[in-house]
Short mmCIF file of C-alpha atoms in Angstrom, two decimals:
data_model
loop_
_atom_site.label_atom_id
_atom_site.label_comp_id
_atom_site.label_asym_id
_atom_site.label_seq_id
_atom_site.Cartn_x
_atom_site.Cartn_y
_atom_site.Cartn_z
CA MET A 1 1.83 -37.13 24.47
CA ARG A 2 1.47 -40.44 26.30
CA ALA A 3 0.69 -42.19 23.02
CA GLY A 4 3.55 -40.47 21.19
CA ARG A 5 1.24 -38.84 18.64
CA TRP A 6 3.44 -35.78 18.53
CA ALA A 7 2.20 -34.40 15.22
CA GLU A 8 -1.19 -33.64 16.77
CA LEU A 9 0.52 -30.92 18.84
CA THR A 10 1.03 -28.97 15.61
CA ARG A 11 -2.63 -28.87 14.55
CA TRP A 12 -3.81 -25.77 16.41
CA PRO A 13 -4.36 -22.73 14.17
CA GLY A 14 -1.67 -20.06 14.12
CA SER A 15 2.09 -19.84 14.50
CA TYR A 16 3.75 -21.13 17.67
CA TRP A 17 6.46 -23.37 19.09
CA ALA A 18 5.49 -26.71 20.62
CA VAL A 19 7.73 -28.36 23.24
CA ALA A 20 6.56 -31.52 25.00
CA ASP A 21 8.13 -34.32 27.06
CA ASN A 22 6.55 -37.62 28.09
CA GLY A 23 9.49 -38.83 30.18
CA GLN A 24 10.97 -40.90 27.37
CA GLN A 25 11.12 -38.51 24.42
CA ARG A 26 11.14 -34.75 23.95
CA PHE A 27 9.32 -33.17 21.01
CA VAL A 28 10.37 -29.74 19.68
CA CYS A 29 8.66 -28.12 16.71
CA GLY A 30 8.32 -24.70 15.11
CA ASP A 31 5.70 -23.70 12.54
CA LEU A 32 5.05 -24.76 8.96
CA ALA A 33 6.25 -21.45 7.49
CA GLY A 34 9.61 -21.66 9.26
CA ILE A 35 9.12 -18.32 11.05
CA ARG A 36 9.37 -20.00 14.48
CA ALA A 37 12.89 -21.33 14.04
CA VAL A 38 14.43 -24.25 15.93
CA TYR A 39 18.23 -24.64 15.85
CA TYR A 40 20.15 -27.64 17.14
CA THR A 41 23.73 -28.87 17.49
CA LEU A 42 25.64 -31.86 18.84
CA ARG A 43 27.47 -31.20 22.09
CA GLY A 44 30.75 -32.74 23.17
CA ASP A 45 28.94 -35.32 25.30
CA GLU A 46 27.08 -36.53 22.17
CA ARG A 47 23.84 -34.96 23.40
CA THR A 48 21.75 -32.74 21.12
CA ALA A 49 21.13 -29.18 22.26
CA TRP A 50 18.36 -27.06 20.76
CA ALA A 51 17.29 -23.43 20.99
CA THR A 52 15.11 -20.85 19.27
CA GLU A 53 18.19 -18.73 18.47
CA PRO A 54 21.63 -20.01 17.44
CA GLY A 55 23.38 -17.74 19.95
CA LEU A 56 21.81 -19.69 22.84
CA LEU A 57 23.49 -22.98 21.90
CA GLY A 58 26.81 -22.15 23.55
CA ARG A 59 28.86 -22.40 20.36
CA ALA A 60 30.94 -19.83 18.55
CA LEU A 61 28.91 -18.39 15.69
CA VAL A 62 31.28 -19.05 12.78
CA PRO A 63 29.66 -18.14 9.43
CA ASP A 64 28.98 -20.99 7.00
CA LEU A 65 30.38 -19.31 3.88
CA PRO A 66 29.15 -21.91 1.33
CA TRP A 67 25.63 -21.56 2.76
CA LEU A 68 25.81 -17.77 2.49
CA ALA A 69 27.09 -18.00 -1.08
CA ALA A 70 24.28 -20.42 -1.98
CA ARG A 71 21.69 -18.09 -0.49
CA LEU A 72 22.97 -15.23 -2.64
CA THR A 73 23.00 -17.53 -5.67
CA VAL A 74 19.70 -19.40 -5.55
CA GLY A 75 17.79 -18.12 -2.52
CA GLU A 76 16.70 -19.48 0.83
CA GLN A 77 15.70 -23.04 -0.12
CA HIS A 78 19.25 -24.23 -0.75
CA TRP A 79 20.17 -26.70 2.05
CA PRO A 80 17.10 -25.90 4.18
CA HIS A 81 18.47 -27.99 7.06
CA ARG A 82 21.60 -25.84 7.42
CA SER A 83 21.90 -22.51 9.19
CA PRO A 84 24.16 -19.48 8.57
CA TYR A 85 26.63 -20.92 11.13
CA GLN A 86 28.99 -23.88 10.98
CA GLY A 87 27.99 -26.85 13.13
CA ILE A 88 24.50 -25.50 13.81
CA ARG A 89 21.54 -27.03 12.02
CA LEU A 90 18.09 -25.61 11.39
CA VAL A 91 14.87 -27.62 11.59
CA PRO A 92 13.06 -26.87 8.29
CA GLY A 93 9.52 -25.56 8.45
CA GLY A 94 7.05 -28.41 8.77
CA PHE A 95 9.59 -30.73 10.40
CA ARG A 96 10.14 -31.58 14.05
CA LEU A 97 12.97 -32.61 16.31
CA LEU A 98 12.46 -35.73 18.45
CA LEU A 99 15.04 -36.33 21.17
CA ALA A 100 15.57 -39.36 23.41
CA PRO A 101 18.42 -40.18 25.83
CA GLY A 102 21.16 -42.23 24.20
CA ALA A 103 19.64 -41.98 20.71
CA PRO A 104 20.43 -39.74 17.74
CA ALA A 105 18.09 -36.85 17.07
CA GLN A 106 15.28 -37.62 14.66
CA LEU A 107 14.05 -35.07 12.13
CA LEU A 108 10.72 -36.07 10.59
CA ASP A 109 7.95 -34.47 8.56
CA VAL A 110 4.89 -33.33 10.54
CA SER A 111 3.52 -30.83 8.01
CA GLY A 112 0.29 -32.77 7.46
CA VAL A 113 -0.77 -30.54 4.56
CA GLU A 114 -4.04 -31.83 3.11
CA PRO A 115 -4.74 -30.50 -0.41
CA VAL A 116 -8.24 -29.43 -1.36
CA ASP A 117 -9.90 -29.97 -4.73
CA GLU A 118 -11.92 -26.77 -4.73
CA PRO A 119 -10.35 -23.33 -4.06
CA ARG A 120 -13.53 -22.09 -2.35
CA GLU A 121 -13.26 -24.90 0.18
CA GLY A 122 -9.61 -24.07 0.80
CA ALA A 123 -10.52 -20.41 1.33
CA ARG A 124 -13.24 -21.38 3.80
CA GLN A 125 -10.86 -23.57 5.78
CA PHE A 126 -8.21 -20.88 5.80
CA GLY A 127 -10.75 -18.29 6.98
CA GLN A 128 -11.77 -20.54 9.85
CA ALA A 129 -8.15 -21.15 10.86
CA LEU A 130 -7.25 -17.45 10.74
CA THR A 131 -10.34 -16.44 12.71
CA GLY A 132 -9.73 -19.10 15.33
CA ALA A 133 -6.04 -18.24 15.68
CA VAL A 134 -6.65 -14.50 16.17
CA GLN A 135 -9.74 -14.67 18.36
CA HIS A 136 -8.48 -17.46 20.61
CA ARG A 137 -5.37 -15.45 21.40
CA GLY A 138 -7.40 -12.27 21.89
CA ARG A 139 -9.74 -13.90 24.41
CA ALA A 140 -6.88 -15.68 26.20
CA ALA A 141 -5.05 -12.36 26.66
CA GLY A 142 -7.73 -11.30 29.11
CA GLY A 143 -7.50 -7.59 28.38
CA VAL A 144 -6.73 -4.98 25.75
CA VAL A 145 -4.85 -6.40 22.76
CA GLY A 146 -2.30 -4.34 20.83
CA ALA A 147 -2.17 -4.55 17.04
CA ASP A 148 -0.38 -3.10 14.06
CA LEU A 149 -2.70 -1.34 11.62
CA SER A 150 -0.84 -0.30 8.48
CA GLY A 151 -3.95 -0.16 6.32
CA GLY A 152 -2.88 -3.21 4.34
CA LEU A 153 -4.87 -6.42 3.96
CA ASP A 154 -2.92 -8.48 6.51
CA SER A 155 -2.99 -6.20 9.56
CA SER A 156 -6.49 -4.95 8.75
CA ALA A 157 -7.85 -8.52 8.69
CA ALA A 158 -6.21 -9.27 12.05
CA VAL A 159 -7.63 -6.09 13.63
CA VAL A 160 -11.16 -6.71 12.36
CA LEU A 161 -11.14 -10.28 13.67
CA ALA A 162 -9.60 -9.29 17.02
CA ALA A 163 -12.13 -6.50 17.53
CA ASP A 164 -14.92 -9.08 17.46
CA ALA A 165 -13.27 -10.90 20.37
CA GLY A 166 -12.45 -7.98 22.69
CA PRO A 167 -10.92 -4.50 23.09
CA VAL A 168 -8.08 -3.57 20.73
CA HIS A 169 -5.59 -0.69 20.72
CA ALA A 170 -4.17 -0.36 17.20
CA VAL A 171 -1.07 1.63 16.28
CA THR A 172 -0.15 3.04 12.88
CA TYR A 173 3.18 4.48 11.77
CA THR A 174 3.43 7.16 9.11
CA ASP A 175 6.07 9.54 7.81
CA GLY A 176 6.81 11.49 4.64
CA TYR A 177 7.57 8.29 2.73
CA THR A 178 4.60 6.10 3.66
CA SER A 179 1.43 5.77 1.59
CA GLY A 180 -1.36 8.26 2.23
CA GLU A 181 -3.81 5.72 0.84
CA ASP A 182 -2.77 3.13 3.43
CA MET A 183 -3.20 5.72 6.17
CA ALA A 184 -6.72 6.45 4.95
CA PHE A 185 -7.59 2.74 4.98
CA ALA A 186 -6.17 2.36 8.52
CA SER A 187 -8.37 5.22 9.74
CA ARG A 188 -11.44 3.69 8.10
CA ILE A 189 -10.76 0.29 9.69
CA ALA A 190 -10.35 1.90 13.13
CA GLU A 191 -13.57 3.86 12.73
CA HIS A 192 -15.48 0.82 11.49
CA THR A 193 -14.36 -1.40 14.38
CA LYS A 194 -14.61 1.40 17.00
CA ILE A 195 -11.22 0.57 18.51
CA ALA A 196 -8.60 2.77 20.12
CA HIS A 197 -6.21 4.01 17.44
CA THR A 198 -2.91 5.85 17.80
CA VAL A 199 -1.05 7.31 14.80
CA ASP A 200 2.68 7.88 15.23
CA ILE A 201 4.32 10.39 12.87
CA GLY A 202 7.98 9.55 12.45
CA GLY A 203 10.85 11.84 11.53
CA ASP A 204 14.43 11.52 10.30
CA ALA A 205 15.47 9.59 13.41
CA GLN A 206 13.02 6.78 12.56
CA LEU A 207 14.08 6.27 8.93
CA PRO A 208 15.70 2.86 8.32
CA PHE A 209 18.91 4.17 6.78
CA SER A 210 21.21 3.01 9.58
CA ILE A 211 21.27 0.65 12.54
CA PRO A 212 20.78 2.90 15.59
CA ALA A 213 22.91 2.57 18.70
CA GLY A 214 21.42 0.87 21.73
CA GLN A 215 19.19 -1.59 19.91
CA PRO A 216 19.06 -5.22 21.07
CA THR A 217 21.49 -7.22 18.95
CA GLY A 218 19.98 -10.36 17.48
CA ALA A 219 21.74 -13.50 16.34
CA GLU A 220 21.33 -12.64 12.65
CA SER A 221 21.29 -9.47 10.59
CA VAL A 222 17.67 -8.84 9.68
CA LEU A 223 15.63 -5.95 8.34
CA GLU A 224 14.11 -5.36 11.78
CA ALA A 225 17.52 -4.23 13.05
CA ALA A 226 17.46 -1.22 10.72
CA MET A 227 13.80 -0.54 11.62
CA PHE A 228 14.33 -0.66 15.39
CA ALA A 229 13.92 3.11 15.88
CA MET A 230 10.65 3.10 13.93
CA ASP A 231 9.30 0.12 15.85
CA ALA A 232 10.26 1.64 19.20
CA SER A 233 8.48 4.87 18.30
CA TYR A 234 5.12 3.62 17.08
CA LEU A 235 4.85 0.64 19.46
CA HIS A 236 5.40 2.81 22.55
CA PRO A 237 1.66 3.38 23.22
CA VAL A 238 0.95 -0.37 23.41
CA ARG A 239 3.96 -1.43 25.47
CA GLY A 240 3.14 -3.77 28.32
CA LEU A 241 -0.02 -5.22 26.78
CA PRO A 242 -0.31 -9.02 27.04
CA LEU A 243 -0.60 -9.57 23.28
CA HIS A 244 0.31 -7.74 20.09
CA LEU A 245 -0.95 -8.75 16.64
CA THR A 246 0.92 -8.02 13.44
CA GLY A 247 0.44 -8.64 9.75
CA HIS A 248 4.09 -9.55 9.20
CA GLY A 249 4.39 -12.62 6.97
CA GLY A 250 0.81 -12.46 5.77
CA ASP A 251 1.84 -12.01 2.15
CA ILE A 252 3.64 -15.36 2.29
CA VAL A 253 0.35 -17.05 3.17
CA LEU A 254 -2.13 -14.95 1.21
CA ASP A 255 -0.19 -14.13 -1.94
CA PHE A 256 -0.87 -15.93 -5.20
CA SER A 257 1.72 -18.45 -6.37
CA SER A 258 2.17 -19.36 -10.03
CA ALA A 259 3.37 -22.77 -8.88
CA CYS A 260 -0.29 -23.79 -9.21
CA TRP A 261 0.08 -23.64 -13.01
CA VAL A 262 3.03 -26.03 -12.87
CA ARG A 263 0.90 -28.39 -10.80
CA LEU A 264 -1.95 -28.15 -13.33
CA LEU A 265 0.47 -29.08 -16.11
CA GLN A 266 1.87 -31.99 -14.13
CA ASP A 267 -1.69 -33.21 -13.53
CA GLY A 268 -2.41 -33.12 -17.28
CA ARG A 269 -4.73 -30.08 -17.10
CA ARG A 270 -2.89 -28.26 -19.87
CA ARG A 271 -5.83 -26.34 -21.35
CA GLU A 272 -6.88 -24.91 -17.99
CA ALA A 273 -3.32 -23.88 -17.17
CA HIS A 274 -2.85 -22.20 -20.55
CA ARG A 275 -6.10 -20.24 -20.19
CA GLN A 276 -5.06 -18.89 -16.80
CA VAL A 277 -1.52 -18.05 -17.93
CA VAL A 278 -2.76 -16.10 -20.96
CA ALA A 279 -5.22 -14.14 -18.80
CA PHE A 280 -2.47 -13.41 -16.26
CA ALA A 281 -0.10 -12.14 -18.96
CA ARG A 282 -2.72 -9.95 -20.66
CA LEU A 283 -3.60 -8.26 -17.38
CA ARG A 284 0.06 -7.22 -17.15
CA ASN A 285 0.36 -6.27 -20.81
CA THR A 286 3.08 -8.83 -21.45
CA ALA A 287 3.51 -11.67 -23.95
CA PRO A 288 2.34 -15.03 -22.57
CA GLY A 289 4.66 -17.09 -24.82
CA PRO A 290 7.95 -16.89 -22.86
CA TYR A 291 6.11 -17.32 -19.56
CA TRP A 292 4.24 -20.37 -20.84
CA LYS A 293 7.49 -21.90 -22.11
CA ALA A 294 9.16 -21.48 -18.71
CA LEU A 295 6.20 -23.07 -16.94
CA ARG A 296 6.26 -26.09 -19.29
CA GLU A 297 9.98 -26.56 -18.67
CA ALA A 298 9.43 -26.35 -14.91
CA ALA A 299 6.67 -28.96 -15.11
CA VAL A 300 8.82 -31.37 -17.14
CA LEU A 301 12.04 -30.96 -15.18
CA GLY A 302 10.49 -30.93 -11.72
CA ARG A 303 12.35 -29.59 -8.71
CA SER A 304 15.21 -32.09 -8.78
CA GLY A 305 15.82 -31.62 -12.52
CA SER A 306 15.82 -27.83 -12.15
CA LEU A 307 18.32 -28.03 -9.31
CA GLU A 308 20.60 -30.26 -11.36
CA ARG A 309 20.43 -27.87 -14.31
CA ALA A 310 21.19 -24.87 -12.07
CA ALA A 311 24.13 -26.74 -10.55
CA ARG A 312 25.58 -27.56 -13.96
CA ALA A 313 25.12 -23.97 -15.15
CA SER A 314 26.83 -22.46 -12.13
CA GLU A 315 29.68 -24.98 -12.29
CA ARG A 316 30.45 -24.11 -15.93
CA GLY A 317 31.17 -20.49 -15.28
CA PRO A 318 29.91 -17.04 -14.38
CA ILE A 319 26.27 -16.34 -15.13
CA THR A 320 24.88 -13.02 -16.25
CA PRO A 321 21.47 -11.93 -14.91
CA GLU A 322 20.18 -11.71 -18.50
CA ALA A 323 20.66 -15.47 -18.86
CA ALA A 324 18.06 -16.22 -16.18
CA VAL A 325 14.93 -17.99 -17.37
CA ALA A 326 11.90 -15.71 -17.65
CA GLY A 327 8.79 -16.75 -15.78
CA TRP A 328 8.33 -19.21 -12.95
CA SER A 329 11.20 -21.50 -11.96
CA TRP A 330 11.86 -24.08 -9.27
CA CYS A 331 15.36 -22.72 -8.83
CA ARG A 332 16.24 -19.31 -10.21
CA LEU A 333 19.92 -18.40 -10.46
CA ARG A 334 20.14 -14.86 -9.14
CA ALA A 335 22.49 -12.06 -10.03
CA GLY A 336 24.72 -13.20 -7.16
CA ALA A 337 25.66 -16.25 -9.22
CA SER A 338 27.74 -14.00 -11.47
CA TRP A 339 29.86 -12.94 -8.49
CA LEU A 340 31.09 -16.43 -7.57
CA THR A 341 34.67 -17.47 -8.16
CA GLY A 342 35.47 -20.98 -9.39
CA SER A 343 35.99 -22.10 -5.80
CA GLY A 344 32.72 -20.48 -4.75
CA ARG A 345 30.80 -22.24 -7.50
CA HIS A 346 32.23 -25.58 -6.40
CA GLN A 347 31.28 -24.97 -2.76
CA VAL A 348 27.74 -24.03 -3.72
CA ASN A 349 27.43 -27.26 -5.73
CA PRO A 350 29.45 -29.94 -3.89
CA PRO A 351 28.80 -33.32 -5.54
CA ASP A 352 28.38 -35.05 -2.18
CA GLU A 353 25.59 -32.77 -0.91
CA ALA A 354 23.99 -30.36 -3.34
CA LEU A 355 22.22 -33.05 -5.34
CA SER A 356 22.09 -35.92 -2.87
CA HIS A 357 19.46 -37.19 -0.45
CA THR A 358 20.11 -37.49 3.28
CA THR A 359 17.72 -39.39 5.51
CA CYS A 360 17.43 -37.91 9.00
CA GLY A 361 16.18 -40.14 11.80
CA SER A 362 14.21 -43.31 11.37
CA GLY A 363 11.46 -41.97 9.13
CA SER A 364 11.19 -41.66 5.40
CA ALA A 365 11.40 -37.86 5.15
CA THR A 366 14.20 -36.52 3.03
CA VAL A 367 15.71 -33.17 3.96
CA GLY A 368 19.25 -33.38 2.60
CA GLY A 369 20.88 -31.07 0.07
CA CYS A 370 18.37 -29.09 -1.98
CA ASN A 371 15.87 -31.93 -2.12
CA LEU A 372 13.35 -30.98 0.53
#
């Protein structure tokens, strides 16, 4: 902190917020995945206010309709620095906010992602980071740790690692619609680790078909709002514990991404990419040709070229879902693109922002428009 090496505060394993102040500057940062959000806005006195929820910034939450339309059209990566509300900005995952009295807020890249040449080495490093993140928190809790145990890979991995560090009380939810296979795996994990395990059997009142009365209202509409009754039911046995582990978001980290094939093509490793694509398609009993064509186009166009093509397509007129490119794409026009009016298409693709670069702060990071 004294030396101003703020990025080093983001190097601990796991997901967390970091807030630090050395008397001259204040550093605020969420996590690389963007799950720990940081919102900020400019106050009337020209000072920057920040918060972990937009409703805490003291501004009226007026929806940003172009942002919402863009999210329906092309997904979440459109204008990653904007939020669902006018006048409120969002720090993108992997970026940080640096504040100093009398100076504009700086938004700079602190992701520090270091690629590995060998997948086995990357897996080893990830395993070490996951183990350290779970077990450090378990030991620091100083008592029994609560944990979700759905029977899936994510929560099961967290429970197994936590059980090596101390006592765990796991909770599992089941009802007439959940998987019996997952329930069987959850029971086997609990038996193997010799932890306390509570199974909650939900009924009609816990089904996520409506938003129940009396739930805490968040700043944004999210799936958890509809699942509040289920969460309240199965988490009841572990209420009050100092720490609760969950597998939420694990698929984002652990799931396979076909973007690796685009990278192989861009690196000139065409034969290796083609071999993997063909094997992937055959496992799914589908033709590799259209998929391979889409990957080659993505590699040639790059992200900026794909965004420009999507902007031109949406500006020309309504798009039918059948016109979407098969296979992997940097920017896939969704079915929502066919709902836009002419005015909506123009707002989603304004010439002064959608395809332009905006430099934030004094660094070289670019976070404007769609060009993160």
